[in-house]
GROMACS .gro file of C-alpha atoms in nm:
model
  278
    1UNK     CA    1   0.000   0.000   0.000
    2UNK     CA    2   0.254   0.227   0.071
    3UNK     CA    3   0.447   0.171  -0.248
    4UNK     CA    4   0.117   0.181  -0.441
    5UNK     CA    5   0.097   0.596  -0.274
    6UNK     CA    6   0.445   0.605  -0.418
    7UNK     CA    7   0.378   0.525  -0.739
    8UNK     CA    8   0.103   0.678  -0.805
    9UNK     CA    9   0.229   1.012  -0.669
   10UNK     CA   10   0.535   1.010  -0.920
   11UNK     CA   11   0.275   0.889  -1.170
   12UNK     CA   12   0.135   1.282  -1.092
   13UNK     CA   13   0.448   1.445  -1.170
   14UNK     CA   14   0.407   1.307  -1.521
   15UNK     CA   15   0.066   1.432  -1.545
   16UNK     CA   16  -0.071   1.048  -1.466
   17UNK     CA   17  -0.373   1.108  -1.282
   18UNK     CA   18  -0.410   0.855  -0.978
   19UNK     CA   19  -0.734   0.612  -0.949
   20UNK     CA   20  -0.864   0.464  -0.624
   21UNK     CA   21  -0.782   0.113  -0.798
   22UNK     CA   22  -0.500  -0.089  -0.660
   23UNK     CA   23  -0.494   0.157  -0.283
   24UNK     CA   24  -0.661  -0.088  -0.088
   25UNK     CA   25  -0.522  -0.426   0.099
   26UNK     CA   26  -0.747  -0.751   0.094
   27UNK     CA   27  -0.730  -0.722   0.456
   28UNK     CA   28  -0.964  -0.417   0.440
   29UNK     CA   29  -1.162  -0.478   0.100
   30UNK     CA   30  -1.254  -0.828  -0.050
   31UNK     CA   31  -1.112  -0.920  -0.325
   32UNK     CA   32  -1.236  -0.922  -0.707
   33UNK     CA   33  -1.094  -1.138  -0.950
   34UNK     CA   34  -1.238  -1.238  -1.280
   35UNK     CA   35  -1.174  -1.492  -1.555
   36UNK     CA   36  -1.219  -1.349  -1.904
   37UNK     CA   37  -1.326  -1.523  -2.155
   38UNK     CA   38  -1.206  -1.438  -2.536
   39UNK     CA   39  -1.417  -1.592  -2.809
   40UNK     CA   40  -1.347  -1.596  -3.165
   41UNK     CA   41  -1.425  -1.769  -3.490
   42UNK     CA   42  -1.099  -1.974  -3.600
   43UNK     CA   43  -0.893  -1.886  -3.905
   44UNK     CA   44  -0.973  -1.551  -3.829
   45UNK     CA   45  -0.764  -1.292  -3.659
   46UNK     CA   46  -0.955  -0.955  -3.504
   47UNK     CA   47  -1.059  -0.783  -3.188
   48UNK     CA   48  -1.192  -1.088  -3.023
   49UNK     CA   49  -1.532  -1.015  -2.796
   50UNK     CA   50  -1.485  -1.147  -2.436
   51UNK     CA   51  -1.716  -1.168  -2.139
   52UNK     CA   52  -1.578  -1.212  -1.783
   53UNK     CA   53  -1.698  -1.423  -1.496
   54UNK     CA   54  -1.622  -1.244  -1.154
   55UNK     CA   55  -1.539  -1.393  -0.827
   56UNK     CA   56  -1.447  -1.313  -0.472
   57UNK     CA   57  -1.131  -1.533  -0.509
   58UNK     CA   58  -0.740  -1.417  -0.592
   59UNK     CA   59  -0.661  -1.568  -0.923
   60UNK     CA   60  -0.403  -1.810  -0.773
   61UNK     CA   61  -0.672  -1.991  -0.633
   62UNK     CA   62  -0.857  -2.050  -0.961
   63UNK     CA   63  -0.659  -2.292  -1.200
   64UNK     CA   64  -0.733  -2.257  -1.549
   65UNK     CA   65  -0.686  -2.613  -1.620
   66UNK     CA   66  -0.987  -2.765  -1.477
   67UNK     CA   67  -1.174  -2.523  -1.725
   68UNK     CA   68  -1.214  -2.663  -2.094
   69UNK     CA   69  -1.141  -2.384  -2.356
   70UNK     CA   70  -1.277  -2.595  -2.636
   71UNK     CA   71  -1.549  -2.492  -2.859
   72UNK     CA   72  -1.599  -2.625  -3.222
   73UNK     CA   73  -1.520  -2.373  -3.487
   74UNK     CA   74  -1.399  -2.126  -3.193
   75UNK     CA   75  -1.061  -2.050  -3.065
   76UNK     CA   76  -1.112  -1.965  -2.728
   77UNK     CA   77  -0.860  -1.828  -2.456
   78UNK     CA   78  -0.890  -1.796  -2.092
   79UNK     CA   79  -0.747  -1.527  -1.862
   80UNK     CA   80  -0.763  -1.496  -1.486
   81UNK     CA   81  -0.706  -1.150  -1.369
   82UNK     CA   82  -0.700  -0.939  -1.046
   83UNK     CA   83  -0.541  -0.641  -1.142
   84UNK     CA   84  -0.786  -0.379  -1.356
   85UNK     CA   85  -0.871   0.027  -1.358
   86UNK     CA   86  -1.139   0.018  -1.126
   87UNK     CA   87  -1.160   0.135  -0.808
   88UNK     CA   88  -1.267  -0.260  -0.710
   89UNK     CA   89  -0.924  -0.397  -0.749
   90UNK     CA   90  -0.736  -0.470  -0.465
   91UNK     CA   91  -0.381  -0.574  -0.360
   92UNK     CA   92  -0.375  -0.953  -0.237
   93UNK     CA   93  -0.076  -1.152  -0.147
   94UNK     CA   94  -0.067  -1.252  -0.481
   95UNK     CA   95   0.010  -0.913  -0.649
   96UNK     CA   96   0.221  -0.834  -0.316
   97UNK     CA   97   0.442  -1.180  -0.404
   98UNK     CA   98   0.555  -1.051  -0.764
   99UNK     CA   99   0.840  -0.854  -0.859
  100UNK     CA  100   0.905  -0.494  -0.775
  101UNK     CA  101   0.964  -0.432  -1.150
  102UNK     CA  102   0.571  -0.595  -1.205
  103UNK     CA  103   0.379  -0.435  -0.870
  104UNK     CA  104   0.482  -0.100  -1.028
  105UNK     CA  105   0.426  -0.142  -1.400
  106UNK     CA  106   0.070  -0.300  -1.312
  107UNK     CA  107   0.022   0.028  -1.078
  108UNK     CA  108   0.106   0.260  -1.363
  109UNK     CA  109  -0.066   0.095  -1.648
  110UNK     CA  110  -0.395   0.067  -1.427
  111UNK     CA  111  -0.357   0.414  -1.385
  112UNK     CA  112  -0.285   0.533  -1.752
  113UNK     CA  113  -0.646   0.316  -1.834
  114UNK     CA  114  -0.838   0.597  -1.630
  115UNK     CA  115  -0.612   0.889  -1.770
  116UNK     CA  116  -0.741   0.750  -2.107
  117UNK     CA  117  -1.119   0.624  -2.101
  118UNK     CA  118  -1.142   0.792  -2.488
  119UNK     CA  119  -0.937   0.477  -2.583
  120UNK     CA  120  -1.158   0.218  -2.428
  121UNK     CA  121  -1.397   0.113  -2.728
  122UNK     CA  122  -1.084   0.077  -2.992
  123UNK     CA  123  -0.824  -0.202  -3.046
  124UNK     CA  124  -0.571   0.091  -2.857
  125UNK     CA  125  -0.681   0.055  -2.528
  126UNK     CA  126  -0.412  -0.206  -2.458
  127UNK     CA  127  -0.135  -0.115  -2.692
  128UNK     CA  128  -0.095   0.221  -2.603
  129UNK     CA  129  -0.094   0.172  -2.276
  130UNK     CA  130   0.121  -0.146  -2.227
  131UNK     CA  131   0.490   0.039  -2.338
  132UNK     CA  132   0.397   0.344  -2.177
  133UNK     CA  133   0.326   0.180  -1.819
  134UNK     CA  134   0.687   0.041  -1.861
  135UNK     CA  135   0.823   0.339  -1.942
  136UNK     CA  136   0.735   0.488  -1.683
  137UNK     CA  137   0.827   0.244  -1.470
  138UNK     CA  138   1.166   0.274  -1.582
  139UNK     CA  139   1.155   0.638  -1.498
  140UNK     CA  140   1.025   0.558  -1.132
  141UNK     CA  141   1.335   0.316  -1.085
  142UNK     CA  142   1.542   0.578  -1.203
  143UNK     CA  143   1.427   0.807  -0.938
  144UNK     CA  144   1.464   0.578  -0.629
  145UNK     CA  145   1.780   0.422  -0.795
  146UNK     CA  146   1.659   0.071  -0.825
  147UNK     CA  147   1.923  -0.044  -1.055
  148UNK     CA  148   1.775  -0.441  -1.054
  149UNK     CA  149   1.419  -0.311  -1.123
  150UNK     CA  150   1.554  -0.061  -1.399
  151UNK     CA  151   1.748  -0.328  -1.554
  152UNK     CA  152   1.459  -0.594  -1.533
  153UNK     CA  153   1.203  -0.301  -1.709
  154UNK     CA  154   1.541  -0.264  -2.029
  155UNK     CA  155   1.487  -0.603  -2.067
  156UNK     CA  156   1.161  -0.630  -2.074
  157UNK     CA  157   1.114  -0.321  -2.327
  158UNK     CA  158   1.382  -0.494  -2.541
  159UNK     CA  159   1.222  -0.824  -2.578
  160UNK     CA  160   0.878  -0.673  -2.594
  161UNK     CA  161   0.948  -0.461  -2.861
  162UNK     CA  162   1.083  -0.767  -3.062
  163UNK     CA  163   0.768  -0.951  -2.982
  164UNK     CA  164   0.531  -0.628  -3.143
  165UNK     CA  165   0.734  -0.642  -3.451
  166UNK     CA  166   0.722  -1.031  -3.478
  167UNK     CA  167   0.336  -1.011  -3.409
  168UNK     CA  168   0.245  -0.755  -3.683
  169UNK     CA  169   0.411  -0.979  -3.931
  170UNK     CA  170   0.255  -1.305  -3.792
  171UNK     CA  171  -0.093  -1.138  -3.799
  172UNK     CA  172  -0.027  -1.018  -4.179
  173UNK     CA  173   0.134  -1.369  -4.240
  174UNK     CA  174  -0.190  -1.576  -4.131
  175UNK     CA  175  -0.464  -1.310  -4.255
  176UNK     CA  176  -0.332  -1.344  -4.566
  177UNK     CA  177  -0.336  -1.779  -4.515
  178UNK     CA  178  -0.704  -1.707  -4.391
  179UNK     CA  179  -0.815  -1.530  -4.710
  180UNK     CA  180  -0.696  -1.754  -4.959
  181UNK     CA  181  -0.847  -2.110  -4.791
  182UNK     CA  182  -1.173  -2.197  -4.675
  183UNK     CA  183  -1.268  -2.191  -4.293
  184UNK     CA  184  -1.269  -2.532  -4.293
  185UNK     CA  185  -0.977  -2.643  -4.425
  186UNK     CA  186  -0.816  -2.874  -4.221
  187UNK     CA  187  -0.487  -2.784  -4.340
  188UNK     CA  188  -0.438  -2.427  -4.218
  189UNK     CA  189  -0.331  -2.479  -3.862
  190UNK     CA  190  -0.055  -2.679  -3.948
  191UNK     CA  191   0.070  -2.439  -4.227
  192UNK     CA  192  -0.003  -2.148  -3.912
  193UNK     CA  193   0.185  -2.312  -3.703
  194UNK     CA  194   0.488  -2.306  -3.964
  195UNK     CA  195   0.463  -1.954  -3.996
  196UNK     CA  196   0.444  -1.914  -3.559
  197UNK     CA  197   0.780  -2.090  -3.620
  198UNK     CA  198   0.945  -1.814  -3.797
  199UNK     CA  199   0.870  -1.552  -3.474
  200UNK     CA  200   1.055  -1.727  -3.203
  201UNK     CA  201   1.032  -1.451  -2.933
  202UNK     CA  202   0.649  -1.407  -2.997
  203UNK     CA  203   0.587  -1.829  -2.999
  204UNK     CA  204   0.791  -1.866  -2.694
  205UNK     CA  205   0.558  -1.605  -2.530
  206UNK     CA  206   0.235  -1.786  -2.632
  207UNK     CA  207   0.360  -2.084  -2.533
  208UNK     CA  208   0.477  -2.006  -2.178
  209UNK     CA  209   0.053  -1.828  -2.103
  210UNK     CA  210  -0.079  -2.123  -2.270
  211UNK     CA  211   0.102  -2.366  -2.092
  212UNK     CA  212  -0.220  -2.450  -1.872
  213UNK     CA  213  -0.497  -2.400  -2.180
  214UNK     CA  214  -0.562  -2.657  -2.530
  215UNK     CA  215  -0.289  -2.449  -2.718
  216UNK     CA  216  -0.460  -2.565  -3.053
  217UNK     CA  217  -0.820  -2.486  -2.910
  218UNK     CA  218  -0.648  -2.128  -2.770
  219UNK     CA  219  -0.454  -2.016  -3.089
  220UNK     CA  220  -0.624  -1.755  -3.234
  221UNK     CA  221  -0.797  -1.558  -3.000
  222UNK     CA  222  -0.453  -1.587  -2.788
  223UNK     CA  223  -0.311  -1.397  -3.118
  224UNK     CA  224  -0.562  -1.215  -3.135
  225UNK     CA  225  -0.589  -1.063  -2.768
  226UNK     CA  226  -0.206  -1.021  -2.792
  227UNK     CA  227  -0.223  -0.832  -3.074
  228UNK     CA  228  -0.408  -0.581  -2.880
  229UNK     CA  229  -0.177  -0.544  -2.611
  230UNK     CA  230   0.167  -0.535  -2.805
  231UNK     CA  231   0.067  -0.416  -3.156
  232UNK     CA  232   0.234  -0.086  -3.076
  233UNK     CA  233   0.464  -0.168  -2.806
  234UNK     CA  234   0.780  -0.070  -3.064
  235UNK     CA  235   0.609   0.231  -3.233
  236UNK     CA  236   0.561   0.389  -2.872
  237UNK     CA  237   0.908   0.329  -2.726
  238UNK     CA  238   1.042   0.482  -3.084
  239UNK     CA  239   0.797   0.752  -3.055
  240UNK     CA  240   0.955   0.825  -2.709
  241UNK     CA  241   1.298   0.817  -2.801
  242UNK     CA  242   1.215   1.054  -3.097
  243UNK     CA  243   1.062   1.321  -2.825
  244UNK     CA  244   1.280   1.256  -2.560
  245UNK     CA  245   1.045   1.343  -2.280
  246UNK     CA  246   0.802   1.119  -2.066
  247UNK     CA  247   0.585   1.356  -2.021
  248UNK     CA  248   0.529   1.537  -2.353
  249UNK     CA  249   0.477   1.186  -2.437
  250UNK     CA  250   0.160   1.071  -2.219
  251UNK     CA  251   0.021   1.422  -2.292
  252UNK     CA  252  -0.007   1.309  -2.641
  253UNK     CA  253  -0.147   1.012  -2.582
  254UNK     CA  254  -0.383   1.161  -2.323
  255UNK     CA  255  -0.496   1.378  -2.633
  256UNK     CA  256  -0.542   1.069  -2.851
  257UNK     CA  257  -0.870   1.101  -3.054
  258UNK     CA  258  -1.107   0.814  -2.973
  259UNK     CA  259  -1.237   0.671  -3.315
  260UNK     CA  260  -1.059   0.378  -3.457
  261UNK     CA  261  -0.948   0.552  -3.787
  262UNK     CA  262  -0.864   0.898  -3.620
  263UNK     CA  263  -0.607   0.739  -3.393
  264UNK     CA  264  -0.424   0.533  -3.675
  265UNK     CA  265  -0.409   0.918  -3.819
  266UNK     CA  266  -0.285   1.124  -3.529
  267UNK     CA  267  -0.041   0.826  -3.413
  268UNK     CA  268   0.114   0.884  -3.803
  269UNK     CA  269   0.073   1.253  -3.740
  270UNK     CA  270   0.266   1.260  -3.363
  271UNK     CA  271   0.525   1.049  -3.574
  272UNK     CA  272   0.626   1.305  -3.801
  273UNK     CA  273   0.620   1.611  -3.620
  274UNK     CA  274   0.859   1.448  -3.384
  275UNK     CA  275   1.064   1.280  -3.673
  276UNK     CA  276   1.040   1.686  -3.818
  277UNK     CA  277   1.183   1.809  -3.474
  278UNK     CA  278   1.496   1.567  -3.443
   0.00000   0.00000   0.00000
């Protein structure tokens, strides 16, 4: 609790607004967990529509693998999770067990959500979010000087921004598999799976969450969902670098418009003005 107040009170020098999410011990507030459910036709890849299932359990005490994700002609992928921007999410032993480098990126990126709500209805309510949280977790570390935490957030911006640019070519890859074969052709998963082969960072990473689901019966609303939360993890780090301040950074963001098509434009438009000012 006390390092959440920390967090969230550098957050504010960045101009990160701070929620009442993620402020509260289970010891004072029950805890709310749910398991989300992403649904999707296979040989498809989108936005996949989920619902969620909420519980007054902590995640660690709901296995996935009891729970069958298997639904003919669906790829389905299950997701338990404890830590979201509301003001019902609560720190349990669980989230107080991880890694520093984790309690504060979750803190941060829970945080950016609210600071955004205009974002919440496109496929960049994830993606934009996701690098920035870890950037400015890197700047927090920086502060404190928490070399082992800054060093654990580098790495984890490296490899992440690896697995963006591997998953933007996958997705093109098997959309373009998808479009020239019928939905029912038996073949395609094996020929997708060929293709999964050529991004090793990304296929390592599906692997490892999907260790406890039907990876077969998972595989493309796991690509899917990722998608949405790493699409733009390399863009935003390069936008950063480009601008060279934090701050200036989020403010952008902040002033993202909220329509689909709009954001594609200003993203492109942020791009070159900063690309203009180097």
């Amino acid at each position: 609790m006390e390092l959440s107040k920390k967090v969230k009170e550098f957050g504010r020098t960045l101009g990160i607004k701070p929620s009442s999410g993620l402020t509260k011990s289970s010891l004072e507030k029950a805890i709310t967990s749910s398991i989300d459910i992403y649904v999707q036709e296979k040989n498809k890849i989108g936005k996949p529509p989920y619902f969620s299932i909420y519980f007054s359990v902590a995640c660690e005490n709901i296995p996935l693998r009891p729970f069958n994700n298997y639904l003919a002609g669906h790829a389905v992928y299950l997701r338990c999770n404890s830590q979201f921007a509301s003001e019902d999410a609560t720190i349990a032993l669980e989230f107080a067990r991880a890694s520093m480098a984790r309690k504060v990126e979750v803190i941060l990126h829970e945080d950016l959500h609210i600071n955004t709500k205009q974002l919440y209805d496109s496929t960049y309510i994830e993606s934009l979010v996701t690098p920035l949280g870890r950037l400015v977790a890197l700047k927090f570390f920086e502060s404190i000087g928490d070399l082992d935490s800054q060093n654990k957030v580098i790495r984890y911006i490296s490899t992440y921004r690896s697995i963006s640019k591997e998953i933007v070519n996958l997705v093109s890859e098997l959309r373009a598999l998808y479009s020239q074969s019928s939905s029912g052709d038996t073949s395609n998963f094996t020929k997708a799976l060929e293709i999964l082969d050529r991004y090793p960072a990304y296929r390592k990473l599906m692997s490892r969450e999907l260790s406890d689901q039907y990876f077969d019966a998972a595989f493309e609303a796991k690509i899917s969902h990722d998608l949405m939360y790493y699409k733009d993890f390399d863009r935003i780090v390069t936008l950063y670098e480009k601008i060279g301040d934090l701050k200036t950074l989020i403010e952008e963001i902040k002033k993202a418009p909220g329509s689909q098509e709009a954001i594609e434009k200003y993203l492109d438009e942020l791009d070159q003005k900063y690309s203009a000012a180097k």
